[in-house]
Every structure is written in C-alpha cells, then in structure tokens.
Amino acid sequence: DAMVIQNPRYQVTQFGKPVTLSCSQTLNHNVMYWYQQKSSQAPKLLFHYYDKDFNNEADTPDNFQSRRPNTSFCFLDIRSPGLGDAAMYLCATSPLEGLLGNQPQHFGDGTRLSIL
Amino acid sequence: EDQVTQSPEALRLQEGESSSLNCSYTVSGLRGLFWYRQDPGKGPEFLFTLYSAGEEKEKERLKATLTKKESFLHITAPKPEDSATYLCAVHSRSEKLVFGKGTKLTVNP
C-alpha cells in the first residue's frame, strides 16, 4: 500500500539538543507538509515543499528547519528544542492539486517528541 | 484570517444513538472543506471533501453536508469503533489547510 511513513514514532531529546524527524512517502506526491499538533489542539502548518520549492509559514519559529533531498524524503530539524516544542509532528503529502484545495492531504502517523 | 470552529468539543453516545458534529467556518473563498478522523496516537485519516454548498458525501455510517457557513458530519447508528476525534479543515485562497480543534467522539457499547 502506498503510504506516508514517519520515523521514529517516539523521540525523546534533551532541552537544547538538536533533533531530526524523518518522513518518507511512496505516493510520489509533489508536495510534502510538516504540521505541529499539541494535545487537544488543531494541527498547525509549519512549512511545505512543492518539489524543491520551500515555503515557510510566517509564524514558524526560526528554530525549525526542513530539508527535502528527493521526492520521497523530507526531514524536520529542530535546532535547539525548548519545552514548548514538545508535541506530535505530522508529515503529510499531496499532489499539486492539494495546494489548490482540490485533493486531500495524506498523513503519516506522526512522531511524538518529548523534551527532557 | 480563515477560522474553523468545531462543536461540541466532546460527545458521548450510546451505540446506535445517531447524532451530528458541527464545523463552522469563515474563509476568504472556500476551495474545499475536508473531514478527517484521528485515532489516539495516529495521524488524521481522510474521510470526505466537500466543495460547494448543498453537496453531500456518504461513507458507511457517516454523511457529510455543506452550507455556505458550516458543515455537519452526521453519524447514523454509531458503533464503538467509530470512537475517534473528527477533524474539520478548510482550504481557501491562502493555499493552506486550516484545521479546527476537533470533536472527540466516544461511543459506548
């Protein structure tokens, strides 16, 4: 089955210690998204890639970076995690039409990040 | 700014007790309204897309409807396996998906 896979499912890091979360897809979609979801809150878009074109949301902290080395993989780097960054991080993909609202986004099962 | 409000925040039903979840929205130019189901510790699972007022979609015990201001997710004769958080999201000219906080549905046997 074509899918969106996130690794690891659970990640524990120390305050201020850089961490990388990964996402891979077999759907061959042009667009990949990263969302942050805190407990009982709505998923919040951090940024997205359309192919290699990176689009950052205006209110995404500089502490969050992303890389997309190829169509299948996308990484979320948190340079200096703070306690407020503890959350579920969701990766999603869509074809180009998803950016236009004509196709749904498909989500992975997320990585739950804890900060000690 | 696009806004999505879902109500109620939580809903408890007995098995077989039909009900509806509400999603109210204010957007600049709706392109699509999406319903997702999210189980604990999992990512959102796509259910429906609605594009214009009057449109309806059905899948098993679920039926989604859309007006110019809100969408409803009707659940007919729910079963315990329908227990989940249901998320509504809108896509507008801003070219991003804006989610509501969701309705947590619990169906007791």
Coordinates of N, CA and C in Angstrom, one line a residue:
Chain A
D1 N 0.8 -1.2 0.0 CA 0.0 0.0 0.0 C 0.9 1.2 0.0
A2 N 0.5 2.2 -0.9 CA 1.2 3.5 -0.8 C 0.9 4.2 0.5
M3 N 2.0 4.8 1.0 CA 1.8 5.4 2.3 C 2.8 6.5 2.7
V4 N 2.6 7.1 3.8 CA 3.4 8.1 4.4 C 4.0 7.5 5.7
I5 N 5.3 7.4 5.8 CA 5.9 6.8 7.0 C 6.8 7.8 7.7
Q6 N 6.5 7.8 9.0 CA 7.3 8.7 9.8 C 8.2 7.9 10.8
N7 N 9.4 8.3 11.0 CA 10.3 7.7 11.9 C 11.1 8.8 12.7
P8 N 11.3 8.5 14.0 CA 10.7 7.4 14.8 C 9.3 7.8 15.2
R9 N 8.6 6.8 15.8 CA 7.2 7.2 16.3 C 7.3 8.0 17.5
Y10 N 8.3 7.7 18.3 CA 8.5 8.4 19.6 C 10.0 8.9 19.6
Q11 N 10.2 10.1 20.0 CA 11.5 10.7 20.1 C 11.6 11.5 21.4
V12 N 12.7 11.2 22.2 CA 12.9 11.9 23.4 C 14.3 12.6 23.2
T13 N 14.3 13.9 23.5 CA 15.6 14.6 23.4 C 15.7 15.5 24.6
Q14 N 16.9 16.1 24.8 CA 17.2 17.0 25.9 C 16.9 18.4 25.5
F15 N 16.6 19.2 26.4 CA 16.4 20.7 26.2 C 17.7 21.2 25.5
G16 N 17.5 21.8 24.3 CA 18.6 22.4 23.6 C 19.4 21.5 22.7
K17 N 19.1 20.2 22.7 CA 19.9 19.2 21.9 C 19.2 19.0 20.5
P18 N 19.8 19.3 19.4 CA 19.2 19.2 18.1 C 18.6 17.8 17.9
V19 N 17.5 17.8 17.1 CA 16.8 16.6 16.8 C 16.3 16.6 15.4
T20 N 16.3 15.5 14.7 CA 15.8 15.4 13.4 C 14.7 14.3 13.3
L21 N 13.6 14.7 12.7 CA 12.5 13.8 12.4 C 12.4 13.5 10.9
S22 N 12.1 12.3 10.5 CA 12.0 12.0 9.1 C 10.7 11.5 8.6
C23 N 10.5 11.7 7.4 CA 9.2 11.3 6.7 C 9.6 10.8 5.3
S24 N 9.0 9.7 5.0 CA 9.1 9.2 3.6 C 7.8 8.8 3.0
Q25 N 7.7 8.9 1.7 CA 6.4 8.6 1.1 C 6.6 7.7 -0.2
T26 N 5.6 6.9 -0.4 CA 5.6 6.1 -1.6 C 4.5 6.5 -2.6
L27 N 3.9 7.6 -2.3 CA 2.7 8.1 -3.1 C 3.2 8.9 -4.3
N28 N 4.5 9.3 -4.3 CA 5.1 10.1 -5.4 C 4.4 11.4 -5.6
H29 N 4.0 12.0 -4.4 CA 3.4 13.3 -4.4 C 4.4 14.4 -4.5
N30 N 4.0 15.5 -5.2 CA 4.9 16.7 -5.3 C 5.1 17.5 -4.0
V31 N 4.0 17.5 -3.2 CA 4.0 18.4 -2.1 C 4.1 17.6 -0.8
M32 N 5.0 18.1 0.1 CA 5.1 17.5 1.4 C 5.0 18.6 2.5
Y33 N 4.3 18.3 3.6 CA 4.0 19.3 4.6 C 4.5 18.8 6.0
W34 N 4.8 19.7 6.8 CA 5.0 19.4 8.2 C 4.1 20.2 9.1
Y35 N 3.4 19.5 10.0 CA 2.5 20.1 11.0 C 3.0 19.8 12.4
Q36 N 2.6 20.7 13.3 CA 2.8 20.5 14.7 C 1.4 20.4 15.3
Q37 N 1.2 19.4 16.2 CA -0.1 19.2 16.8 C 0.2 19.0 18.3
K38 N -0.3 20.0 19.1 CA -0.2 19.8 20.6 C -1.5 19.2 21.1
S39 N -1.4 18.7 22.3 CA -2.5 17.9 22.9 C -3.9 18.7 22.8
S40 N -4.9 18.0 22.2 CA -6.2 18.6 22.1 C -6.3 19.9 21.2
Q41 N -5.2 20.1 20.4 CA -5.2 21.3 19.6 C -5.3 20.9 18.1
A42 N -5.6 21.9 17.3 CA -5.6 21.6 15.8 C -4.2 21.5 15.3
P43 N -4.0 20.6 14.3 CA -2.7 20.6 13.6 C -2.4 22.0 13.0
K44 N -1.1 22.4 13.2 CA -0.7 23.8 12.7 C 0.4 23.6 11.7
L45 N 0.2 24.2 10.5 CA 1.2 24.0 9.4 C 2.4 24.8 9.8
L46 N 3.6 24.1 9.7 CA 4.9 24.8 9.9 C 5.5 25.2 8.5
F47 N 5.5 24.3 7.5 CA 6.0 24.7 6.2 C 5.6 23.5 5.2
H48 N 5.9 23.8 4.0 CA 5.7 22.8 3.0 C 6.7 22.9 1.8
Y49 N 6.9 21.9 1.1 CA 7.7 21.8 -0.1 C 6.8 21.5 -1.3
Y50 N 6.9 22.3 -2.3 CA 6.4 21.9 -3.6 C 7.6 21.5 -4.4
D51 N 7.8 20.2 -4.7 CA 9.1 19.7 -5.2 C 10.2 20.3 -4.4
K52 N 11.1 21.0 -4.9 CA 12.2 21.6 -4.1 C 12.0 23.0 -3.6
D53 N 10.8 23.5 -3.9 CA 10.5 24.9 -3.5 C 10.0 24.9 -2.1
F54 N 10.7 25.5 -1.2 CA 10.4 25.6 0.2 C 9.5 26.8 0.6
N55 N 8.4 26.5 1.3 CA 7.5 27.6 1.7 C 7.3 27.6 3.2
N56 N 7.8 28.6 3.9 CA 7.8 28.7 5.4 C 6.5 29.5 5.8
E57 N 5.8 29.0 6.8 CA 4.7 29.8 7.3 C 5.3 31.0 8.1
A58 N 4.6 32.1 8.1 CA 5.2 33.4 8.7 C 5.5 33.2 10.2
D59 N 4.7 32.4 10.9 CA 4.8 32.4 12.3 C 5.6 31.1 12.7
T60 N 6.2 30.4 11.8 CA 7.1 29.2 12.2 C 8.4 29.8 12.8
P61 N 8.7 29.3 14.0 CA 10.0 29.8 14.6 C 11.2 29.4 13.8
D62 N 12.2 30.3 13.9 CA 13.5 30.0 13.2 C 14.1 28.7 13.6
N63 N 13.8 28.3 14.8 CA 14.3 27.1 15.4 C 14.0 25.8 14.6
F64 N 13.0 25.9 13.7 CA 12.5 24.8 12.9 C 13.0 25.0 11.5
Q65 N 13.7 23.9 11.0 CA 14.2 23.9 9.6 C 13.7 22.6 8.9
S66 N 13.8 22.6 7.6 CA 13.4 21.4 6.9 C 14.3 21.2 5.7
R67 N 14.4 19.9 5.3 CA 15.2 19.5 4.1 C 14.4 18.5 3.3
R68 N 14.5 18.6 2.0 CA 13.9 17.6 1.2 C 14.9 17.2 0.1
P69 N 15.7 16.2 0.4 CA 16.8 15.8 -0.6 C 16.2 15.2 -1.9
N70 N 15.1 14.6 -1.8 CA 14.5 14.0 -3.0 C 13.0 13.9 -2.9
T71 N 12.3 13.4 -3.9 CA 10.8 13.4 -3.8 C 10.3 12.6 -2.7
S72 N 11.0 11.5 -2.3 CA 10.4 10.6 -1.3 C 10.6 11.0 0.1
F73 N 11.6 11.8 0.4 CA 12.0 12.0 1.8 C 12.0 13.5 2.1
C74 N 11.6 13.7 3.4 CA 11.6 15.1 3.9 C 12.0 15.0 5.4
F75 N 12.8 16.0 5.9 CA 13.2 16.0 7.3 C 12.8 17.3 8.0
L76 N 12.5 17.1 9.2 CA 12.3 18.3 10.1 C 13.4 18.3 11.1
D77 N 14.1 19.5 11.1 CA 15.2 19.7 12.1 C 14.8 20.7 13.1
I78 N 14.9 20.4 14.4 CA 14.7 21.4 15.4 C 16.1 21.6 16.0
R79 N 16.6 22.9 15.9 CA 17.9 23.2 16.2 C 18.2 23.2 17.7
S80 N 17.3 23.8 18.4 CA 17.5 23.9 19.9 C 16.1 23.7 20.6
P81 N 15.7 22.5 20.7 CA 14.3 22.3 21.2 C 14.1 22.9 22.6
G82 N 13.0 23.6 22.8 CA 12.6 24.0 24.1 C 11.4 23.2 24.6
L83 N 11.0 23.4 25.8 CA 10.0 22.6 26.4 C 8.7 22.8 25.7
G84 N 8.5 24.0 25.1 CA 7.3 24.3 24.3 C 7.2 23.6 23.0
D85 N 8.3 22.9 22.6 CA 8.3 22.2 21.3 C 7.8 20.8 21.4
A86 N 7.5 20.3 22.7 CA 7.0 19.0 22.9 C 5.6 18.9 22.2
A87 N 5.5 18.0 21.3 CA 4.2 17.9 20.5 C 4.3 16.7 19.6
M88 N 3.2 16.4 18.9 CA 3.2 15.4 17.8 C 3.5 16.2 16.5
Y89 N 4.4 15.7 15.8 CA 4.8 16.3 14.5 C 4.3 15.4 13.4
L90 N 3.4 15.9 12.5 CA 2.8 15.2 11.5 C 3.3 15.6 10.1
C91 N 3.6 14.6 9.3 CA 4.0 14.8 7.9 C 2.8 14.5 7.0
A92 N 2.6 15.2 6.0 CA 1.6 14.9 5.1 C 2.1 15.1 3.6
T93 N 1.4 14.5 2.7 CA 1.7 14.7 1.3 C 0.5 14.9 0.5
S94 N 0.6 15.5 -0.7 CA -0.5 15.7 -1.6 C 0.1 15.9 -3.0
P95 N -0.7 15.7 -4.0 CA -0.3 16.1 -5.4 C -0.4 17.6 -5.4
L96 N 0.0 18.3 -6.5 CA -0.1 19.7 -6.6 C -1.5 20.2 -6.3
E97 N -2.5 19.4 -6.8 CA -3.9 19.9 -6.6 C -4.2 20.0 -5.1
G98 N -3.5 19.4 -4.3 CA -3.7 19.6 -2.8 C -3.4 21.0 -2.3
L99 N -2.4 21.7 -3.0 CA -2.1 23.0 -2.6 C -3.3 24.0 -3.1
L100 N -4.0 23.5 -4.1 CA -5.2 24.3 -4.6 C -6.5 24.0 -3.9
G101 N -6.4 23.0 -3.0 CA -7.7 22.6 -2.3 C -8.5 21.6 -3.1
N102 N -8.0 21.0 -4.2 CA -8.8 20.1 -5.0 C -8.5 18.6 -4.6
Q103 N -7.5 18.4 -3.8 CA -7.2 17.0 -3.4 C -6.9 17.0 -1.9
P104 N -7.2 15.9 -1.2 CA -6.8 15.8 0.2 C -5.4 15.6 0.4
Q105 N -4.9 16.0 1.6 CA -3.6 15.6 2.1 C -3.7 14.3 2.8
H106 N -2.6 13.5 2.7 CA -2.5 12.2 3.3 C -1.4 12.2 4.4
F107 N -1.8 11.8 5.6 CA -0.9 12.0 6.7 C -0.2 10.7 7.1
G108 N 1.0 10.9 7.7 CA 1.6 9.8 8.4 C 1.1 9.7 9.8
D109 N 1.6 8.7 10.6 CA 1.1 8.6 12.0 C 1.8 9.4 13.0
G110 N 2.7 10.2 12.5 CA 3.3 11.2 13.4 C 4.5 10.7 14.2
T111 N 5.3 11.7 14.7 CA 6.3 11.4 15.7 C 6.0 12.2 16.9
R112 N 5.9 11.6 18.1 CA 5.7 12.3 19.3 C 7.0 12.6 19.9
L113 N 7.2 13.9 20.1 CA 8.5 14.4 20.6 C 8.3 14.9 22.0
S114 N 9.2 14.3 22.9 CA 9.2 14.8 24.3 C 10.6 15.4 24.6
I115 N 10.5 16.5 25.4 CA 11.8 17.2 25.7 C 12.0 17.1 27.2
L116 N 13.2 16.6 27.6 CA 13.6 16.4 29.0 C 14.3 17.7 29.5
Chain B
E1 N -8.7 36.5 8.3 CA -8.0 35.2 8.6 C -9.0 34.1 8.6
D2 N -8.6 33.0 8.0 CA -9.5 31.8 8.0 C -9.7 31.2 9.4
Q3 N -10.9 30.9 9.7 CA -11.2 30.3 11.0 C -12.1 29.1 10.9
V4 N -11.9 28.1 11.8 CA -12.7 26.9 11.8 C -13.0 26.6 13.3
T5 N -14.3 26.5 13.6 CA -14.8 26.2 14.9 C -15.6 24.9 14.9
Q6 N -15.2 23.9 15.7 CA -16.0 22.7 15.8 C -16.7 22.6 17.1
S7 N -17.9 22.0 17.0 CA -18.7 21.8 18.3 C -19.5 20.5 18.1
P8 N -19.7 19.8 19.3 CA -19.1 20.1 20.6 C -17.7 19.7 20.6
E9 N -17.0 20.0 21.7 CA -15.6 19.6 21.8 C -15.5 18.1 22.1
A10 N -16.5 17.6 22.8 CA -16.6 16.1 23.1 C -18.0 15.7 23.1
L11 N -18.2 14.5 22.7 CA -19.6 13.9 22.6 C -19.6 12.5 22.9
R12 N -20.4 12.1 23.9 CA -20.6 10.7 24.3 C -21.9 10.2 23.8
L13 N -21.9 9.1 23.1 CA -23.1 8.5 22.6 C -23.2 7.0 23.0
Q14 N -24.4 6.5 23.1 CA -24.6 5.1 23.2 C -24.6 4.5 21.8
E15 N -24.2 3.2 21.7 CA -24.2 2.5 20.5 C -25.6 2.6 19.9
G16 N -25.7 3.0 18.6 CA -27.0 3.1 17.9 C -27.6 4.5 18.0
E17 N -27.1 5.4 18.9 CA -27.7 6.7 19.1 C -27.1 7.7 18.1
S18 N -27.9 8.1 17.1 CA -27.4 8.9 16.0 C -27.2 10.4 16.5
S19 N -26.3 11.1 15.9 CA -26.0 12.5 16.2 C -25.3 13.2 15.1
S20 N -25.0 14.5 15.3 CA -24.3 15.3 14.3 C -23.2 16.1 15.0
L21 N -22.1 16.2 14.2 CA -21.0 17.1 14.7 C -21.0 18.3 13.7
N22 N -20.7 19.5 14.3 CA -20.7 20.7 13.6 C -19.4 21.3 13.3
C23 N -19.2 21.9 12.1 CA -18.0 22.6 11.8 C -18.4 24.0 11.2
S24 N -18.2 25.1 11.9 CA -18.5 26.4 11.3 C -17.2 27.0 10.8
Y25 N -17.3 27.8 9.7 CA -16.1 28.3 9.2 C -16.3 29.7 8.6
T26 N -15.2 30.5 8.6 CA -15.2 31.8 7.9 C -13.9 31.8 7.1
V27 N -14.0 31.9 5.8 CA -12.8 31.8 4.9 C -13.0 32.8 3.8
S28 N -11.9 33.2 3.2 CA -11.9 34.1 2.0 C -11.8 33.2 0.8
G29 N -13.0 32.8 0.3 CA -13.0 31.9 -0.9 C -12.8 30.5 -0.6
L30 N -13.8 29.8 -0.3 CA -13.7 28.3 0.1 C -13.3 27.5 -1.2
R31 N -12.3 26.8 -1.1 CA -11.9 25.9 -2.2 C -12.3 24.4 -1.9
G32 N -12.3 24.1 -0.6 CA -12.7 22.7 -0.2 C -12.8 22.6 1.3
L33 N -13.7 21.8 1.8 CA -13.8 21.5 3.2 C -13.6 20.0 3.4
F34 N -12.7 19.7 4.3 CA -12.2 18.3 4.5 C -12.6 17.8 5.9
W35 N -13.0 16.5 5.9 CA -13.2 15.9 7.2 C -12.2 14.7 7.3
Y36 N -11.6 14.7 8.5 CA -10.6 13.7 8.8 C -11.0 13.0 10.1
R37 N -10.6 11.7 10.3 CA -10.8 11.0 11.5 C -9.4 10.8 12.1
Q38 N -9.2 11.0 13.4 CA -7.9 10.8 14.0 C -8.1 9.9 15.3
D39 N -7.4 8.8 15.2 CA -7.4 7.9 16.4 C -6.2 8.3 17.3
P40 N -6.3 8.0 18.6 CA -5.2 8.3 19.5 C -3.9 7.8 19.1
G41 N -2.9 8.7 19.0 CA -1.5 8.4 18.7 C -1.3 8.1 17.2
K42 N -2.3 8.5 16.4 CA -2.2 8.3 14.9 C -2.4 9.6 14.2
G43 N -2.1 9.6 12.9 CA -2.3 10.8 12.1 C -3.7 10.8 11.6
P44 N -4.2 12.0 11.1 CA -5.5 12.1 10.6 C -5.7 11.2 9.3
E45 N -6.9 10.6 9.3 CA -7.2 9.8 8.1 C -8.3 10.4 7.3
F46 N -8.1 10.6 6.1 CA -9.1 11.4 5.2 C -10.4 10.6 5.1
L47 N -11.5 11.4 5.3 CA -12.8 10.9 5.1 C -13.5 11.4 3.9
F48 N -13.7 12.8 3.8 CA -14.5 13.4 2.8 C -13.9 14.7 2.4
T49 N -14.2 15.1 1.1 CA -14.1 16.5 0.7 C -15.4 17.0 0.2
L50 N -15.7 18.3 0.5 CA -16.9 18.9 0.0 C -16.5 20.2 -0.6
Y51 N -17.0 20.6 -1.8 CA -16.6 21.8 -2.5 C -17.6 22.9 -2.5
S52 N -18.9 22.6 -2.5 CA -19.8 23.6 -2.7 C -21.1 23.4 -1.9
A53 N -21.8 24.5 -1.5 CA -23.0 24.4 -0.7 C -24.0 23.5 -1.3
G54 N -24.6 22.6 -0.5 CA -25.5 21.7 -1.0 C -25.0 20.3 -1.2
E55 N -23.7 20.2 -1.3 CA -23.0 19.0 -1.6 C -23.1 18.0 -0.4
E56 N -23.3 16.7 -0.6 CA -23.3 15.7 0.4 C -22.4 14.5 0.0
K57 N -21.8 13.9 1.0 CA -21.0 12.7 0.7 C -21.3 11.7 1.8
E58 N -21.3 10.4 1.5 CA -21.6 9.4 2.5 C -20.6 8.3 2.4
K59 N -20.3 7.7 3.6 CA -19.4 6.5 3.7 C -19.9 5.7 4.9
E60 N -20.4 4.6 4.7 CA -20.9 3.7 5.8 C -21.9 4.5 6.7
R61 N -21.5 4.7 7.9 CA -22.5 5.3 8.9 C -22.3 6.8 8.9
L62 N -21.4 7.4 8.1 CA -21.1 8.8 8.1 C -21.7 9.5 6.9
K63 N -22.2 10.7 7.1 CA -22.6 11.5 6.0 C -22.2 13.0 6.3
A64 N -21.6 13.6 5.3 CA -21.1 15.0 5.5 C -21.9 15.9 4.6
T65 N -22.3 17.0 5.1 CA -23.1 18.0 4.3 C -22.4 19.4 4.5
L66 N -22.7 20.3 3.5 CA -22.1 21.6 3.5 C -23.1 22.7 3.1
T67 N -23.0 23.8 3.9 CA -23.7 25.0 3.6 C -22.6 26.1 3.4
K68 N -23.1 27.3 3.2 CA -22.1 28.4 3.0 C -21.4 28.8 4.3
K69 N -21.9 28.4 5.4 CA -21.3 28.8 6.7 C -20.8 27.6 7.5
E70 N -21.3 26.4 7.2 CA -21.0 25.3 8.1 C -21.1 24.0 7.4
S71 N -20.5 23.0 8.1 CA -20.6 21.6 7.6 C -21.0 20.7 8.8
F72 N -21.8 19.7 8.5 CA -22.2 18.7 9.5 C -21.7 17.4 9.1
L73 N -21.3 16.6 10.2 CA -20.9 15.2 10.0 C -22.0 14.4 10.8
H74 N -22.9 13.8 10.0 CA -23.9 13.0 10.7 C -23.5 11.6 10.9
I75 N -23.7 11.1 12.0 CA -23.3 9.7 12.3 C -24.6 8.9 12.7
T76 N -24.9 7.9 11.8 CA -26.1 7.2 12.0 C -25.8 5.8 12.6
A77 N -26.5 5.5 13.7 CA -26.4 4.2 14.4 C -24.9 3.9 14.7
P78 N -24.2 4.8 15.4 CA -22.7 4.6 15.6 C -22.4 3.3 16.4
K79 N -21.2 2.8 16.1 CA -20.7 1.7 16.8 C -19.4 2.1 17.6
P80 N -19.0 1.3 18.6 CA -17.8 1.7 19.4 C -16.6 2.0 18.5
E81 N -16.5 1.3 17.4 CA -15.3 1.5 16.6 C -15.3 2.9 15.8
D82 N -16.4 3.6 16.0 CA -16.5 5.0 15.4 C -15.9 6.0 16.4
S83 N -15.5 5.5 17.6 CA -14.9 6.4 18.6 C -13.6 6.9 18.0
A84 N -13.4 8.3 18.0 CA -12.2 8.9 17.5 C -12.4 10.4 17.6
T85 N -11.4 11.2 17.3 CA -11.6 12.6 17.1 C -11.8 12.9 15.7
Y86 N -12.8 13.7 15.4 CA -13.1 14.1 14.0 C -12.7 15.5 13.8
L87 N -11.8 15.7 12.8 CA -11.3 17.0 12.5 C -11.9 17.5 11.2
C88 N -12.2 18.8 11.2 CA -12.7 19.5 10.0 C -11.6 20.5 9.6
A89 N -11.4 20.7 8.3 CA -10.4 21.6 7.8 C -10.9 22.3 6.6
V90 N -10.5 23.5 6.4 CA -10.9 24.3 5.2 C -9.7 24.7 4.4
H91 N -9.9 24.8 3.1 CA -8.8 25.2 2.2 C -9.4 26.4 1.5
S92 N -8.6 27.5 1.5 CA -9.1 28.7 0.9 C -8.0 29.3 -0.1
R93 N -8.2 30.5 -0.5 CA -7.2 31.1 -1.4 C -5.8 31.3 -0.7
S94 N -5.8 31.1 0.6 CA -4.5 31.1 1.3 C -3.6 30.0 1.0
E95 N -4.2 29.0 0.3 CA -3.4 27.8 -0.2 C -2.8 27.0 1.0
K96 N -3.5 27.0 2.1 CA -3.2 26.1 3.2 C -4.4 25.5 3.8
L97 N -4.2 24.4 4.5 CA -5.3 23.8 5.2 C -5.4 24.3 6.6
V98 N -6.5 24.8 7.0 CA -6.7 25.3 8.4 C -7.7 24.4 9.1
F99 N -7.2 23.8 10.2 CA -8.0 22.8 10.9 C -8.7 23.4 12.1
G100 N -9.8 22.8 12.5 CA -10.5 23.0 13.8 C -9.8 22.1 14.8
K101 N -10.2 22.3 16.1 CA -9.6 21.6 17.2 C -10.2 20.1 17.2
G102 N -11.3 19.9 16.6 CA -11.8 18.6 16.5 C -12.9 18.3 17.5
T103 N -13.7 17.3 17.3 CA -14.7 16.8 18.2 C -14.3 15.4 18.6
K104 N -14.1 15.1 19.9 CA -13.8 13.8 20.4 C -15.1 13.0 20.6
L105 N -15.3 12.0 19.8 CA -16.5 11.2 19.9 C -16.2 9.9 20.6
T106 N -17.0 9.6 21.6 CA -16.9 8.3 22.3 C -18.3 7.6 22.2
V107 N -18.2 6.4 21.7 CA -19.5 5.6 21.5 C -19.4 4.4 22.5
N108 N -20.3 4.4 23.4 CA -20.3 3.3 24.4 C -21.1 2.1 24.0
P109 N -20.7 0.9 24.2 CA -21.4 -0.3 23.8 C -22.7 -0.5 24.7

